[in-house]
Amino acid sequence: MASSTSCLLSWLVFLPLLWALVGLCIPTNTASGLKLSKLSALIGSLVTFAVSICVYQQFDPASAQAQLAENHAWIPSLGVGYRLGIDGISLWLVLLTTFLTPIVILSSWESVEKKVKAYYALILALETAMLGTFLAMDAFLFYTFWEAMLIPMYFLVGIWGGKERIYAAMKLFLYTMAGSLLMLVAIFYLAYQYKLQTGLGYSMYLPDLYMVKIPSGGYLAPQSLLFLAFTIAFAIKVPLFPLHTWLPDAHVQAPTAGSVILAGVLLKMGGYGLIRFVLPLFPDAVRLYQTPMLVLGTVAITYGALIAWVQTDVKKLVAYSSVSHMGYVVLGIFALNPTGMTGAVYQMLCHGISTSGLFLLVGMIYDRRHTREMSDFGGISKVMPLFAIAFMIILLSSAALPGTNGFIGEFMILLGLWQTSQVLAAFAALGVILGAVYLLFMFQKVMLGPVTGDENKRLKDLSLREVAVLVPLLIAVFWMGFNPGFWFKKMQTSIDASLVPYSQSAVASSNAEKVGTPWNP
Amino acid sequence: MIPVPVPVILSFCAAIFFIGLAGVLIRRNILVVIMSIELMLNAVNLTLVTFSAALDHPHGQMAVFFIIVVAAVESAVGLGLVIALFRTMRTVDTDQIQLLKG
Amino acid sequence: MLALIPLLPLIGFLINGSWYALGQARGGKAVPATAAGGIATATIGASFVCALMLFLQLLGSEEEARTLEVTLFHWISAGALQIPFTLRFDQLSSLFCLVITGVGSLIHIFSIGYMGHDESPQKFFAYLNLFCAFMLVLVLGGSLPVLFLGWEGVGLCSYLLISYWYTDPDKASAGKKAFIVNRIGDLGFLLGMFLIFTTFGSLDFTALKQLVLTMPVSGGIMTTICLLLFVGCTGKSAQIPLFVWLPDAMAGPTPVSALIHAATMVTSGIYLVSRLSFMFALSPDALCVVATIGAATALFAATIAIAQNDIKKVLAYSTVSQLGYMFLACGVGAYASGVFHVITHAFFKALLFMGAGSVIHGMHEEQDIQKMGGLRRLMPQTFLVFAVGWLAIAGIPPLSGFVSKDEILWMAFASEHGSVALWVVGALTAALTAFYMSRLFILTFLGTPRFKVAEPQDKGHHDHGHGHDHGHGDAAHHGVAVHESPAVMVLPLAVLAVLSAVAGAIGIPHMSWLEHWLHPVLAHAPALRPEVHHETEWVLMGVSVGIAIVGIALAFVIYGNLKTAERFKTQWASLAKILSNKWYVDEFYDALIVKPLNALATILWKFFDVKVIDRIVLSLGDASNQSGALARSLQNGSTQLYAFLMLAGFLSIVGYSLYGIFH
């Protein structure tokens, strides 16, 4: 692949960071300066969204190649390059990221009061790191952005978080680091193997790495070990049971914006990594570990849902519901068929919309009452009818009611899984019941019943700004629920390409030689 | 006069050196520690002079002069530090002075 | 035109919904129910007109051409999975459409009166319209996923409407229970859908009908498919073991009970079975299960209905029981009879529910039949229409209930899938039905009032202005100013009464227009058992009339005189206790499923998640801290120790090298 002249992706990635640096220069010792810095962050994120729309328009869904690619040498001696590219899977995740960032910025308009300038700068910096992770076509660059993402996140949780924010931030940081170091070692191993096998020197370029042949066979063969190294890193991010315990703490302690980004985008990194690295690199190991992974995914769904049911803290409930929902993503990916995979990518987008919505809504009542205990609420529907409408819709989307986005994702995943394993699909589908159980329990405790307490009686309904925050999400819920084809058609080719090693013919000849990889068929 | 055999002198030097070393490691009074260091330095000087005489080569004696000078400087600085330490810590016991504790 | 049928109520929903939302955003002023209800009624009425016109078009066309189809948009398309959003209007769905929009319109009109004092009628009518839209999608959907969209959508509306008065925690819980129990059924539906797709590769009804005939599929798979789908039906249509939500669902406003929990939504299970009758017909085992569950539910619910004192609860169990009848019909292969009973039941049960609603409205939210009595004089119009409904459901000829029920009993007896045992259970249920409905009727309308009738001058004082969700507390002190309901409520009842009386005409045995009409879309009617004679049909018909009369007579003997009723009650006290506690099914589920699951969840969280997983993670962190502390103890600041260590290191290195030299 020749380096192209377009540098649209670089603009997309680094625009938020540049904007953040510019924003830091705005003096905020006056009220108007403060407002200006918020406004500048909002505009910056909107401009980034506009750039991502340009990327969307230039994207060609017919090709599975990495598009709008950029390729520059960085550390030639190690084969590291600055390589960006976009395909049908990362396209939507990039758009999800740029779509959520303005919403997040708008949602923290009034709730963040200390160190305002730094806060927005960190969010924009985080956006750069997230976009970079999705767009990197070089293992080393991917790793760099992957780690860079942690820094703003650490500060967002650690500075603007709740009471136990330091503990939560540290846990988030160390958990992720532990996983990603395994990944780093595995990346070096791959680069080294590339050098050994081709004699061309090191390479961290993804399509190059896809060509590396790694001995397989057995649960502890090199390929299996590499598979585990990558998968653990991504499973922590997803988070897959039993590596999920950082999530409830991080979500509960993070400020609303942090939770939204965490749930909306960061968790998707795990799923994205599985599709981008694990599936094409280690087909034999993936087939070997398919059943254990599916079992873990199924356990995650029921386990997360059951625990969510008995939570008393609204935010913790939503956090555990994420564990449950992201279990579906793992199932869809490891079902290893186009239906399941499409569902998995779609579910990532849907979860990004609906769980972000839930966190935003929880944040809105938290701003009013400064508590997240369900027992402190009751009958909120009566005093906040608009809030109740929005809450109901997002909740239904999260409970996967047909007509909302959540249904399409879960339906496709379960259908795909059904073709792989009917028993596991039946168990995974229990999540459909349990999802309704915990969400409706929460809704009843918080929203229904008689209005309790004077503080609840005085609650104000949504402000115009909050409506503006929620409306795009509500539109997305129905749009994605009724017109999934709009999304599918851009990702179809890429998904089919990523499953090439797992097609019937590939399975037949898998032991002989590794066949077609996404970009080198 | 029968010259003293070289091995005897070297053994004597080694003995002095290890006495000094033991002093450095064992004694808790910094002044004594510094004196022990002087003892070790002088043991080395004696060794050098011995070899210089035995091999009839002047380099050893040159080195001794350097060492004497450096040792003098070292004692001066060392004693200065000890006085400064004593002024702040009111003690010259090494067990009491553990500022490098990790 | 076809798309308009579900679209119109949806538009009504959007108008009322946005009116409500905007109203709330501007401070939420009260809105007259006539305006909101007018919009809602107009949309559903227009939808009825559309359905009627299309139905007439179907009537006028050739038998082969009686299917209209329109594809609105492509819903899901991913690889082999192609699901266009197709609406299909054929013989079966046209009937359901007419019932839904027709009865729906009447109930909308009734609601204008019933919900007259509601705080936010736009919200109520928006929900009601949304329900109709989803229900129409359910019956018009041309493929299983589209049907499923409607299927879950009506479940949602049911939830919203049951917990409509959500400030009462019990009512909110009732809605939640309905949704969750339905979800359990939906799981079966979903899995059945998956199995159909992986077996046949399509989810479209027309395509499936072809595929089922051409593709050889093992009976086991077919039975599994049918049973999984039937699990969905037991949820939505309140059959054993998932019927527990329906009685609780009576927490909703009465028009909701009439529309959703009697006439339309709960019959969608029968619709599904009829729609897929070509599959069920291939699996005698599944049919046997359907018939058995249907018969068992019919009898079981009827026994509970005897001992209930809440007027709506009696009707709710009666609904469960009648739904059991319909499944009994489907289970013996008489799908047309099942659909027939759906239609007649929609008329008389909607009539009974709304009659009960009228009574409740007139009695100022009193629902206990023990505290009623003598309403015949106080609410003469309601009395009259209610009497028609009562006789219809009790099975008195020639009212519609008799015709459809008798048909089911005959098929249960005579069909090749039927048996004498099924007939006996059905007949017993018929007797019980006649008995408990008469009991309800007698206690409510006949005899003398068992409450303090308020003086006429109190009437203005108490008449209106009560919110429906709160009390009749002060009414108990001053007496109840019972009043006949306004015309807007009575008129729909009158229409339904007429329909309940005459609707039997479409399905008179041996010249049934309905059976002929539905013949192309349903599986063939089953052959009769060889030992059954045709004369038996007339005998059985006589028997079932006799049974109904015996049931009614028994009720009059016992409840005609309150003293005998009391004696009867004390004689059967222990049985009555079990029955009035609904055989303790709720308690059983609670103890066996809900509580253990909740305990498990708590254990998983408090023990496994926090004490095991998180402990392991934290101990990894602690381990690195500990090892750091260990290494730190060397770094104690004593220069002499450092020097000693240097010496030791130096000596060991030297020693090691010397060792290497000498060996």
PDB file of N, CA and C in Angstrom, chain C residues 462-493:
ATOM      1  N   HIS C 462     -70.445  14.510  45.421  1.00  0.00           N
ATOM      2  CA  HIS C 462     -69.511  13.405  45.255  1.00  0.00           C
ATOM      3  C   HIS C 462     -69.325  12.988  43.823  1.00  0.00           C
ATOM      4  N   ASP C 463     -70.199  13.498  43.002  1.00  0.00           N
ATOM      5  CA  ASP C 463     -70.269  12.893  41.686  1.00  0.00           C
ATOM      6  C   ASP C 463     -68.940  12.921  40.960  1.00  0.00           C
ATOM      7  N   HIS C 464     -68.478  14.109  40.704  1.00  0.00           N
ATOM      8  CA  HIS C 464     -67.262  14.184  39.898  1.00  0.00           C
ATOM      9  C   HIS C 464     -66.155  14.830  40.704  1.00  0.00           C
ATOM     10  N   GLY C 465     -65.033  14.875  40.090  1.00  0.00           N
ATOM     11  CA  GLY C 465     -63.938  15.557  40.756  1.00  0.00           C
ATOM     12  C   GLY C 465     -63.049  14.615  41.523  1.00  0.00           C
ATOM     13  N   HIS C 466     -63.451  13.350  41.649  1.00  0.00           N
ATOM     14  CA  HIS C 466     -62.520  12.393  42.236  1.00  0.00           C
ATOM     15  C   HIS C 466     -61.506  11.986  41.201  1.00  0.00           C
ATOM     16  N   GLY C 467     -60.284  11.989  41.579  1.00  0.00           N
ATOM     17  CA  GLY C 467     -59.312  11.370  40.697  1.00  0.00           C
ATOM     18  C   GLY C 467     -59.588   9.883  40.759  1.00  0.00           C
ATOM     19  N   HIS C 468     -59.274   9.186  39.709  1.00  0.00           N
ATOM     20  CA  HIS C 468     -59.579   7.769  39.718  1.00  0.00           C
ATOM     21  C   HIS C 468     -58.629   6.988  40.592  1.00  0.00           C
ATOM     22  N   ASP C 469     -57.502   7.572  40.832  1.00  0.00           N
ATOM     23  CA  ASP C 469     -56.529   6.773  41.568  1.00  0.00           C
ATOM     24  C   ASP C 469     -56.726   6.880  43.062  1.00  0.00           C
ATOM     25  N   HIS C 470     -57.514   7.805  43.521  1.00  0.00           N
ATOM     26  CA  HIS C 470     -57.694   7.823  44.966  1.00  0.00           C
ATOM     27  C   HIS C 470     -59.132   7.737  45.345  1.00  0.00           C
ATOM     28  N   GLY C 471     -59.251   7.599  46.456  1.00  0.00           N
ATOM     29  CA  GLY C 471     -60.220   6.991  47.252  1.00  0.00           C
ATOM     30  C   GLY C 471     -61.668   7.268  47.210  1.00  0.00           C
ATOM     31  N   HIS C 472     -62.290   6.278  47.807  1.00  0.00           N
ATOM     32  CA  HIS C 472     -63.707   6.352  48.066  1.00  0.00           C
ATOM     33  C   HIS C 472     -63.875   6.424  49.567  1.00  0.00           C
ATOM     34  N   GLY C 473     -62.848   6.878  50.245  1.00  0.00           N
ATOM     35  CA  GLY C 473     -62.858   6.871  51.703  1.00  0.00           C
ATOM     36  C   GLY C 473     -64.015   7.673  52.259  1.00  0.00           C
ATOM     37  N   ASP C 474     -64.191   8.878  51.766  1.00  0.00           N
ATOM     38  CA  ASP C 474     -65.249   9.688  52.348  1.00  0.00           C
ATOM     39  C   ASP C 474     -66.618   9.204  51.872  1.00  0.00           C
ATOM     40  N   ALA C 475     -66.620   8.543  50.707  1.00  0.00           N
ATOM     41  CA  ALA C 475     -67.885   8.012  50.220  1.00  0.00           C
ATOM     42  C   ALA C 475     -68.437   6.985  51.202  1.00  0.00           C
ATOM     43  N   ALA C 476     -67.529   6.246  51.864  1.00  0.00           N
ATOM     44  CA  ALA C 476     -67.978   5.226  52.804  1.00  0.00           C
ATOM     45  C   ALA C 476     -68.738   5.860  53.965  1.00  0.00           C
ATOM     46  N   HIS C 477     -68.348   7.060  54.338  1.00  0.00           N
ATOM     47  CA  HIS C 477     -69.026   7.713  55.455  1.00  0.00           C
ATOM     48  C   HIS C 477     -70.382   8.262  55.072  1.00  0.00           C
ATOM     49  N   HIS C 478     -70.404   8.866  53.926  1.00  0.00           N
ATOM     50  CA  HIS C 478     -71.637   9.553  53.560  1.00  0.00           C
ATOM     51  C   HIS C 478     -72.550   8.687  52.723  1.00  0.00           C
ATOM     52  N   GLY C 479     -72.127   7.481  52.403  1.00  0.00           N
ATOM     53  CA  GLY C 479     -72.918   6.698  51.470  1.00  0.00           C
ATOM     54  C   GLY C 479     -72.434   6.956  50.060  1.00  0.00           C
ATOM     55  N   VAL C 480     -72.818   6.053  49.173  1.00  0.00           N
ATOM     56  CA  VAL C 480     -72.343   6.161  47.805  1.00  0.00           C
ATOM     57  C   VAL C 480     -73.443   6.693  46.922  1.00  0.00           C
ATOM     58  N   ALA C 481     -73.117   7.762  46.211  1.00  0.00           N
ATOM     59  CA  ALA C 481     -74.093   8.326  45.290  1.00  0.00           C
ATOM     60  C   ALA C 481     -73.935   7.634  43.953  1.00  0.00           C
ATOM     61  N   VAL C 482     -74.599   6.471  43.825  1.00  0.00           N
ATOM     62  CA  VAL C 482     -74.465   5.711  42.594  1.00  0.00           C
ATOM     63  C   VAL C 482     -75.170   6.445  41.473  1.00  0.00           C
ATOM     64  N   HIS C 483     -74.525   6.488  40.331  1.00  0.00           N
ATOM     65  CA  HIS C 483     -75.182   7.151  39.206  1.00  0.00           C
ATOM     66  C   HIS C 483     -74.963   6.336  37.954  1.00  0.00           C
ATOM     67  N   GLU C 484     -75.889   6.407  37.052  1.00  0.00           N
ATOM     68  CA  GLU C 484     -75.716   5.747  35.766  1.00  0.00           C
ATOM     69  C   GLU C 484     -74.623   6.485  34.992  1.00  0.00           C
ATOM     70  N   SER C 485     -73.884   5.731  34.194  1.00  0.00           N
ATOM     71  CA  SER C 485     -72.797   6.350  33.445  1.00  0.00           C
ATOM     72  C   SER C 485     -73.347   7.194  32.305  1.00  0.00           C
ATOM     73  N   PRO C 486     -72.543   8.169  31.852  1.00  0.00           N
ATOM     74  CA  PRO C 486     -73.007   9.040  30.762  1.00  0.00           C
ATOM     75  C   PRO C 486     -73.147   8.267  29.451  1.00  0.00           C
ATOM     76  N   ALA C 487     -73.810   8.886  28.516  1.00  0.00           N
ATOM     77  CA  ALA C 487     -74.115   8.214  27.253  1.00  0.00           C
ATOM     78  C   ALA C 487     -72.852   7.784  26.521  1.00  0.00           C
ATOM     79  N   VAL C 488     -71.778   8.589  26.649  1.00  0.00           N
ATOM     80  CA  VAL C 488     -70.551   8.275  25.922  1.00  0.00           C
ATOM     81  C   VAL C 488     -69.988   6.928  26.379  1.00  0.00           C
ATOM     82  N   MET C 489     -70.365   6.524  27.585  1.00  0.00           N
ATOM     83  CA  MET C 489     -69.921   5.223  28.057  1.00  0.00           C
ATOM     84  C   MET C 489     -70.937   4.136  27.767  1.00  0.00           C
ATOM     85  N   VAL C 490     -72.189   4.473  27.801  1.00  0.00           N
ATOM     86  CA  VAL C 490     -73.223   3.440  27.656  1.00  0.00           C
ATOM     87  C   VAL C 490     -73.389   3.043  26.185  1.00  0.00           C
ATOM     88  N   LEU C 491     -73.260   4.017  25.288  1.00  0.00           N
ATOM     89  CA  LEU C 491     -73.477   3.713  23.870  1.00  0.00           C
ATOM     90  C   LEU C 491     -72.565   2.613  23.342  1.00  0.00           C
ATOM     91  N   PRO C 492     -71.246   2.709  23.588  1.00  0.00           N
ATOM     92  CA  PRO C 492     -70.377   1.619  23.125  1.00  0.00           C
ATOM     93  C   PRO C 492     -70.804   0.288  23.711  1.00  0.00           C
ATOM     94  N   LEU C 493     -71.290   0.318  24.941  1.00  0.00           N
ATOM     95  CA  LEU C 493     -71.725  -0.916  25.570  1.00  0.00           C
ATOM     96  C   LEU C 493     -72.913  -1.502  24.817  1.00  0.00           C
TER      97      LEU C 493
END
